[in-house]
Amino acid sequence: MPELPEVETVVRGLQTVLPGRRILAVRLDKTDFIENPEAIEEELPGSRIIAVRRYGKFLVFDLESPKGNSRAAALLIHLGMTGKLITHPAGAPVVPHTHVFFSLDDGRELRYTDIRRFGSIRFLPESTSSSALGKLGLDPLEATQTEFLAQLHGRRARIKALLLDQTVFRGMGNIYADESLWRARIHPARLATNLREDQLHRLYGSVQHILNEAIRLKGSSISDYVDSEGKRGEFQLRHRVYQRKGEKCFRCGSAIGRVIIAGRSSYFCPRCQRSPRARGVKRPASSTRTKSR
DNA sequence: CTTACGGCCTGGGTGC
DNA sequence: TGCACCCAGGCCGTAA
């Protein structure tokens, strides 16, 4: 599942081959996940890729039009769950579910493969600072601790939901939200507004640490994620809670639990990450110090 | 406005 | 062999 570290890894790979390259031809197969396929077929051939960037979970190709007009066009790609963007030698065998082919002027071909087609591609004729990207929140790796705290201040939503909300923090996803919360020892269902300052500080540090480590290890290859050269990441070997329901917590040995928050599976350690119920609610002193639920 | 939730898109994996 | 079902992430509509 491409989240921030996976997209960052793909971007860094593409940055070594794409800038300066001209797109000679475009071939589209299935187009139901492309917002404006006609515009792509019309505008991309002949244009040059100036830069490749990550914006949240989006890849952005900045383009220079062949027609010389200096309007900054861009191609926006979201990998969804199963999207892959890989450069191939021309004529390499085409794997199933490959829907988009960009022929480059160095003989290579950039191909987009997406089994589920939960990804999306969009051509932006004007500036990239428009619509789609405009609503996205802070990049968690660029945010200072102060900015990070301000983004959560007073929010009564559950912390996990806020970490997943792209208008709060762009790029966070399910894996890294769970891993960060485990590291910070914060239960995913805690309301952000109820977290103590030291917990928020810990969360900020954990998010930074987890994301940087994941980038260093080139992402998590859970199902079939691979980078722009088709290579797998290794951060899945460092997962402490994600998809580890019933297995032992690396810190305390308790069985990892799973709850649904914001419609997503959330993995956590019931002992290291105390549930909101277990702490906030006053209960009779006689009551046994109970566990789960 | 904020938050929660259900449904939809697609197809691989699983279990009967 | 077949097939119903679950699940994943983003997004949208609806309701409180």
Short mmCIF file of C-alpha atoms (C1' of nucleotides) in Angstrom, two decimals:
data_model
loop_
_atom_site.label_atom_id
_atom_site.label_comp_id
_atom_site.label_asym_id
_atom_site.label_seq_id
_atom_site.Cartn_x
_atom_site.Cartn_y
_atom_site.Cartn_z
CA MET A 1 0.00 0.00 0.00
CA PRO A 2 1.72 3.13 -1.12
CA GLU A 3 1.75 5.70 1.66
CA LEU A 4 4.19 8.54 2.19
CA PRO A 5 7.40 6.43 2.44
CA GLU A 6 6.51 4.28 -0.55
CA VAL A 7 5.60 7.27 -2.72
CA GLU A 8 8.79 9.03 -1.57
CA THR A 9 10.79 5.96 -2.60
CA VAL A 10 9.17 5.83 -6.02
CA VAL A 11 9.73 9.57 -6.48
CA ARG A 12 13.42 9.32 -5.56
CA GLY A 13 13.83 6.50 -8.04
CA LEU A 14 12.12 8.39 -10.82
CA GLN A 15 14.12 11.53 -10.06
CA THR A 16 17.23 9.72 -11.27
CA VAL A 17 15.78 8.99 -14.70
CA LEU A 18 12.89 11.30 -15.60
CA PRO A 19 13.95 14.94 -15.27
CA GLY A 20 14.98 16.26 -18.67
CA ARG A 21 13.34 13.40 -20.53
CA ARG A 22 10.83 14.14 -23.25
CA ILE A 23 7.68 12.07 -23.58
CA LEU A 24 7.49 10.90 -27.17
CA ALA A 25 4.24 8.98 -27.12
CA VAL A 26 1.45 7.97 -24.80
CA ARG A 27 -0.65 4.84 -24.97
CA LEU A 28 -3.67 4.40 -22.76
CA ASP A 29 -5.44 1.10 -22.24
CA LYS A 30 -8.12 1.25 -19.55
CA THR A 31 -8.95 4.87 -18.73
CA ASP A 32 -11.73 4.72 -16.13
CA PHE A 33 -9.30 5.85 -13.41
CA ILE A 34 -7.97 8.75 -15.49
CA GLU A 35 -9.79 12.01 -15.03
CA ASN A 36 -9.08 13.52 -18.45
CA PRO A 37 -7.59 10.89 -20.80
CA GLU A 38 -8.19 13.05 -23.88
CA ALA A 39 -6.07 15.84 -22.42
CA ILE A 40 -3.29 13.37 -21.67
CA GLU A 41 -3.26 11.98 -25.19
CA GLU A 42 -3.40 15.50 -26.56
CA GLU A 43 -0.93 17.38 -24.39
CA LEU A 44 1.69 14.91 -23.17
CA PRO A 45 3.41 13.81 -26.38
CA GLY A 46 6.31 16.15 -26.99
CA SER A 47 6.38 17.66 -23.53
CA ARG A 48 9.40 17.48 -21.30
CA ILE A 49 9.46 16.36 -17.69
CA ILE A 50 11.08 19.13 -15.66
CA ALA A 51 10.82 17.64 -12.19
CA VAL A 52 9.30 14.82 -10.19
CA ARG A 53 7.93 15.59 -6.75
CA ARG A 54 5.86 14.04 -3.98
CA TYR A 55 2.91 15.91 -2.55
CA GLY A 56 1.29 13.85 0.17
CA LYS A 57 0.63 10.52 -1.51
CA PHE A 58 0.56 12.13 -4.96
CA LEU A 59 3.37 12.02 -7.47
CA VAL A 60 3.67 15.23 -9.44
CA PHE A 61 5.43 15.45 -12.79
CA ASP A 62 6.10 19.07 -13.67
CA LEU A 63 5.93 19.46 -17.42
CA GLU A 64 7.21 21.88 -20.01
CA SER A 65 4.91 22.07 -22.96
CA PRO A 66 6.34 21.64 -26.48
CA LYS A 67 4.28 24.59 -27.66
CA GLY A 68 6.52 26.88 -25.73
CA ASN A 69 3.78 28.43 -23.72
CA SER A 70 5.08 28.80 -20.24
CA ARG A 71 1.96 27.64 -18.46
CA ALA A 72 3.10 25.18 -15.87
CA ALA A 73 1.33 21.96 -16.69
CA ALA A 74 1.64 18.89 -14.51
CA LEU A 75 0.68 15.27 -14.34
CA LEU A 76 -0.77 14.07 -11.06
CA ILE A 77 -0.58 10.39 -10.19
CA HIS A 78 -2.00 8.64 -7.14
CA LEU A 79 -1.03 5.00 -6.73
CA GLY A 80 -4.10 4.03 -4.71
CA MET A 81 -3.59 0.58 -3.26
CA THR A 82 -1.99 -1.39 -6.03
CA GLY A 83 -0.62 1.22 -8.42
CA LYS A 84 2.94 0.80 -9.68
CA LEU A 85 5.05 3.15 -11.74
CA ILE A 86 8.03 1.36 -13.22
CA THR A 87 10.53 2.18 -15.94
CA HIS A 88 11.18 -0.60 -18.43
CA PRO A 89 13.51 -1.02 -21.36
CA ALA A 90 11.52 -0.57 -24.55
CA GLY A 91 9.98 -3.84 -25.60
CA ALA A 92 10.08 -5.45 -22.18
CA PRO A 93 7.27 -7.94 -21.56
CA VAL A 94 4.07 -6.25 -20.41
CA VAL A 95 2.72 -7.49 -17.11
CA PRO A 96 -1.06 -7.85 -16.68
CA HIS A 97 -3.08 -4.80 -15.58
CA THR A 98 -0.70 -2.35 -17.24
CA HIS A 99 -2.89 0.52 -18.38
CA VAL A 100 -0.62 3.42 -19.29
CA PHE A 101 2.60 3.57 -21.33
CA PHE A 102 4.83 6.63 -21.68
CA SER A 103 7.55 6.30 -24.31
CA LEU A 104 10.60 8.37 -23.34
CA ASP A 105 13.27 9.88 -25.55
CA ASP A 106 15.99 7.69 -24.05
CA GLY A 107 14.33 4.54 -25.32
CA ARG A 108 12.83 3.65 -21.98
CA GLU A 109 9.16 3.25 -21.24
CA LEU A 110 7.43 4.36 -18.06
CA ARG A 111 4.45 2.14 -17.35
CA TYR A 112 1.57 2.41 -14.92
CA THR A 113 0.21 -0.89 -13.64
CA ASP A 114 -2.73 -1.07 -11.26
CA ILE A 115 -4.62 -4.26 -10.47
CA ARG A 116 -7.50 -2.65 -8.55
CA ARG A 117 -7.47 0.70 -10.33
CA PHE A 118 -8.02 2.53 -7.04
CA GLY A 119 -5.29 4.87 -8.19
CA SER A 120 -5.88 7.94 -10.32
CA ILE A 121 -4.17 10.01 -12.97
CA ARG A 122 -4.99 13.58 -13.83
CA PHE A 123 -3.51 16.11 -16.22
CA LEU A 124 -3.38 19.63 -14.80
CA PRO A 125 -3.11 22.16 -17.62
CA GLU A 126 -2.51 25.16 -15.42
CA SER A 127 -0.78 25.44 -12.11
CA THR A 128 -0.33 22.61 -9.66
CA SER A 129 -1.34 24.75 -6.74
CA SER A 130 -4.95 24.32 -7.78
CA SER A 131 -7.92 22.34 -6.61
CA ALA A 132 -6.98 18.81 -5.74
CA LEU A 133 -3.73 19.49 -3.92
CA GLY A 134 -4.97 22.68 -2.30
CA LYS A 135 -7.06 20.94 0.32
CA LEU A 136 -4.29 18.73 1.62
CA GLY A 137 -2.83 19.35 5.05
CA LEU A 138 0.70 19.50 6.46
CA ASP A 139 3.45 17.23 5.28
CA PRO A 140 4.28 15.41 8.53
CA LEU A 141 7.99 15.34 7.71
CA GLU A 142 8.14 19.05 6.93
CA ALA A 143 6.06 20.15 9.91
CA THR A 144 7.74 21.54 12.99
CA GLN A 145 6.59 20.24 16.35
CA THR A 146 4.69 23.48 16.90
CA GLU A 147 2.87 23.16 13.60
CA PHE A 148 2.12 19.51 14.28
CA LEU A 149 0.60 20.29 17.67
CA ALA A 150 -1.39 23.21 16.28
CA GLN A 151 -2.93 20.94 13.67
CA LEU A 152 -4.32 18.67 16.39
CA HIS A 153 -5.17 21.33 18.95
CA GLY A 154 -8.72 21.16 20.20
CA ARG A 155 -9.76 18.44 17.78
CA ARG A 156 -12.33 16.12 19.30
CA ALA A 157 -11.89 13.39 16.72
CA ARG A 158 -10.02 10.20 17.48
CA ILE A 159 -6.30 10.59 16.94
CA LYS A 160 -6.12 7.73 14.45
CA ALA A 161 -8.85 9.32 12.33
CA LEU A 162 -6.97 12.61 12.30
CA LEU A 163 -3.69 10.95 11.31
CA LEU A 164 -5.49 9.34 8.37
CA ASP A 165 -7.24 12.56 7.34
CA GLN A 166 -5.31 13.90 4.35
CA THR A 167 -6.58 17.41 4.98
CA VAL A 168 -4.85 17.30 8.37
CA PHE A 169 -1.60 15.57 7.42
CA ARG A 170 -0.94 14.71 3.82
CA GLY A 171 0.72 11.37 3.21
CA MET A 172 0.01 9.47 6.42
CA GLY A 173 -1.71 6.13 5.92
CA ASN A 174 -2.90 3.17 7.91
CA ILE A 175 0.42 1.40 8.39
CA TYR A 176 2.40 4.41 9.58
CA ALA A 177 -0.42 5.78 11.72
CA ASP A 178 -0.61 2.49 13.64
CA GLU A 179 3.15 2.11 13.91
CA SER A 180 3.56 5.71 15.10
CA LEU A 181 0.80 5.39 17.71
CA TRP A 182 2.32 2.17 19.04
CA ARG A 183 5.73 3.80 19.33
CA ALA A 184 4.19 6.79 21.10
CA ARG A 185 2.11 4.47 23.35
CA ILE A 186 -1.14 6.19 22.44
CA HIS A 187 -4.38 4.30 21.86
CA PRO A 188 -5.78 4.99 18.38
CA ALA A 189 -9.24 5.82 19.77
CA ARG A 190 -8.02 8.59 22.09
CA LEU A 191 -9.52 11.97 21.26
CA ALA A 192 -6.78 14.31 20.14
CA THR A 193 -8.00 17.04 22.47
CA ASN A 194 -7.61 14.73 25.47
CA LEU A 195 -3.96 13.94 24.85
CA ARG A 196 -1.42 15.44 27.22
CA GLU A 197 1.30 17.65 25.87
CA ASP A 198 4.01 15.09 26.52
CA GLN A 199 2.01 12.50 24.61
CA LEU A 200 1.66 14.84 21.65
CA HIS A 201 5.38 15.53 21.73
CA ARG A 202 6.03 11.80 21.75
CA LEU A 203 3.63 11.33 18.85
CA TYR A 204 5.38 13.98 16.81
CA GLY A 205 8.74 12.33 17.43
CA SER A 206 7.34 8.90 16.65
CA VAL A 207 5.82 9.99 13.37
CA GLN A 208 9.14 11.53 12.33
CA HIS A 209 11.09 8.46 13.36
CA ILE A 210 8.76 5.92 11.76
CA LEU A 211 8.46 7.77 8.46
CA ASN A 212 12.21 8.39 8.19
CA GLU A 213 13.02 4.78 9.00
CA ALA A 214 10.45 3.57 6.47
CA ILE A 215 11.93 5.80 3.79
CA ARG A 216 15.41 4.55 4.67
CA LEU A 217 14.20 0.98 4.16
CA LYS A 218 12.40 1.94 0.96
CA GLY A 219 8.87 1.39 2.23
CA SER A 220 6.73 -1.56 3.23
CA SER A 221 6.03 -4.30 0.71
CA ILE A 222 2.86 -5.79 2.17
CA SER A 223 0.96 -7.13 -0.76
CA ASP A 224 2.73 -6.15 -3.91
CA TYR A 225 4.27 -2.73 -3.51
CA VAL A 226 7.53 -2.25 -5.40
CA ASP A 227 9.55 0.84 -6.24
CA SER A 228 10.20 2.39 -9.64
CA GLU A 229 12.71 -0.33 -10.45
CA GLY A 230 10.40 -3.12 -9.37
CA LYS A 231 12.23 -3.74 -6.08
CA ARG A 232 10.53 -4.49 -2.77
CA GLY A 233 10.88 -2.42 0.37
CA GLU A 234 11.91 -3.80 3.74
CA PHE A 235 10.06 -1.81 6.37
CA GLN A 236 7.40 -4.55 6.64
CA LEU A 237 10.06 -6.47 8.58
CA ARG A 238 10.00 -3.70 11.21
CA HIS A 239 6.26 -3.55 11.70
CA ARG A 240 5.39 -3.74 15.39
CA VAL A 241 1.60 -3.86 15.22
CA TYR A 242 0.30 -3.57 11.68
CA GLN A 243 -1.40 -6.83 10.67
CA ARG A 244 -0.06 -8.53 13.81
CA LYS A 245 -3.40 -9.21 15.55
CA GLY A 246 -2.98 -11.91 18.19
CA GLU A 247 0.81 -11.83 18.01
CA LYS A 248 2.95 -10.62 20.89
CA CYS A 249 3.73 -6.97 21.48
CA PHE A 250 7.44 -6.36 20.96
CA ARG A 251 7.48 -4.21 24.10
CA CYS A 252 5.36 -6.06 26.66
CA GLY A 253 4.39 -9.39 25.15
CA SER A 254 0.64 -8.77 25.24
CA ALA A 255 -1.46 -9.95 22.32
CA ILE A 256 -1.89 -7.25 19.69
CA GLY A 257 -5.52 -6.20 19.24
CA ARG A 258 -7.50 -4.80 16.37
CA VAL A 259 -10.35 -2.28 16.30
CA ILE A 260 -12.07 -0.43 13.50
CA ILE A 261 -11.53 3.33 13.53
CA ALA A 262 -12.54 5.65 10.74
CA GLY A 263 -13.53 2.53 8.84
CA ARG A 264 -10.01 1.17 8.94
CA SER A 265 -8.38 -1.69 10.81
CA SER A 266 -6.32 -0.30 13.63
CA TYR A 267 -3.75 -2.49 15.32
CA PHE A 268 -2.53 -1.67 18.81
CA CYS A 269 -1.19 -3.14 22.03
CA PRO A 270 -3.94 -3.14 24.66
CA ARG A 271 -1.40 -2.82 27.47
CA CYS A 272 1.07 -0.31 26.04
CA GLN A 273 -1.67 1.82 24.51
CA ARG A 274 -4.34 2.25 27.17
CA SER A 275 -7.84 2.66 25.85
CA PRO A 276 -9.72 5.92 26.51
CA ARG A 277 -12.26 4.04 28.64
CA ALA A 278 -9.60 2.61 30.87
CA ARG A 279 -8.26 5.99 31.83
CA GLY A 280 -10.56 8.96 31.34
CA VAL A 281 -13.68 7.55 32.95
CA LYS A 282 -13.92 7.67 36.69
CA ARG A 283 -15.03 4.40 38.14
CA PRO A 284 -15.75 3.07 41.62
CA ALA A 285 -12.56 2.53 43.56
CA SER A 286 -13.68 -1.02 44.25
CA SER A 287 -13.79 -1.97 40.61
CA THR A 288 -11.20 -4.42 39.48
CA ARG A 289 -8.59 -2.99 37.23
CA THR A 290 -9.95 -4.62 34.17
CA LYS A 291 -8.47 -5.27 30.91
CA SER A 292 -9.89 -5.21 27.50
CA ARG A 293 -13.29 -5.08 25.88
"C1'" DC B 1 -18.24 23.54 11.13
"C1'" DT B 2 -16.87 19.04 13.04
"C1'" DT B 3 -17.29 14.22 13.39
"C1'" DA B 4 -18.97 9.46 12.36
"C1'" DC B 5 -20.49 6.20 9.36
"C1'" DG B 6 -22.08 3.52 5.39
"C1'" DG B 7 -21.54 2.61 0.65
"C1'" DC B 8 -19.09 2.37 -3.63
"C1'" DC B 9 -15.20 1.30 -6.77
"C1'" DT B 10 -12.10 -3.51 -8.10
"C1'" DG B 11 -10.19 -8.02 -7.90
"C1'" DG B 12 -6.99 -11.26 -5.19
"C1'" DG B 13 -7.15 -14.37 -1.45
"C1'" DT B 14 -9.65 -17.43 1.42
"C1'" DG B 15 -12.69 -20.84 2.87
"C1'" DC B 16 -16.46 -23.84 2.12
"C1'" DT C 1 -14.07 -26.63 -9.86
"C1'" DG C 2 -16.93 -22.94 -8.46
"C1'" DC C 3 -18.42 -19.20 -5.83
"C1'" DA C 4 -19.78 -16.08 -2.00
"C1'" DC C 5 -17.50 -13.12 0.92
"C1'" DC C 6 -14.05 -10.08 2.98
"C1'" DC C 7 -10.88 -6.48 2.67
"C1'" DA C 8 -8.04 -2.52 1.20
"C1'" DG C 9 -7.84 3.56 0.61
"C1'" DG C 10 -10.11 7.53 -0.89
"C1'" DC C 11 -14.12 9.90 -1.49
"C1'" DC C 12 -18.84 11.28 -1.21
"C1'" DG C 13 -23.40 11.77 0.77
"C1'" DT C 14 -25.96 11.86 4.94
"C1'" DA C 15 -26.98 12.53 9.72
"C1'" DA C 16 -26.26 14.17 14.32
#
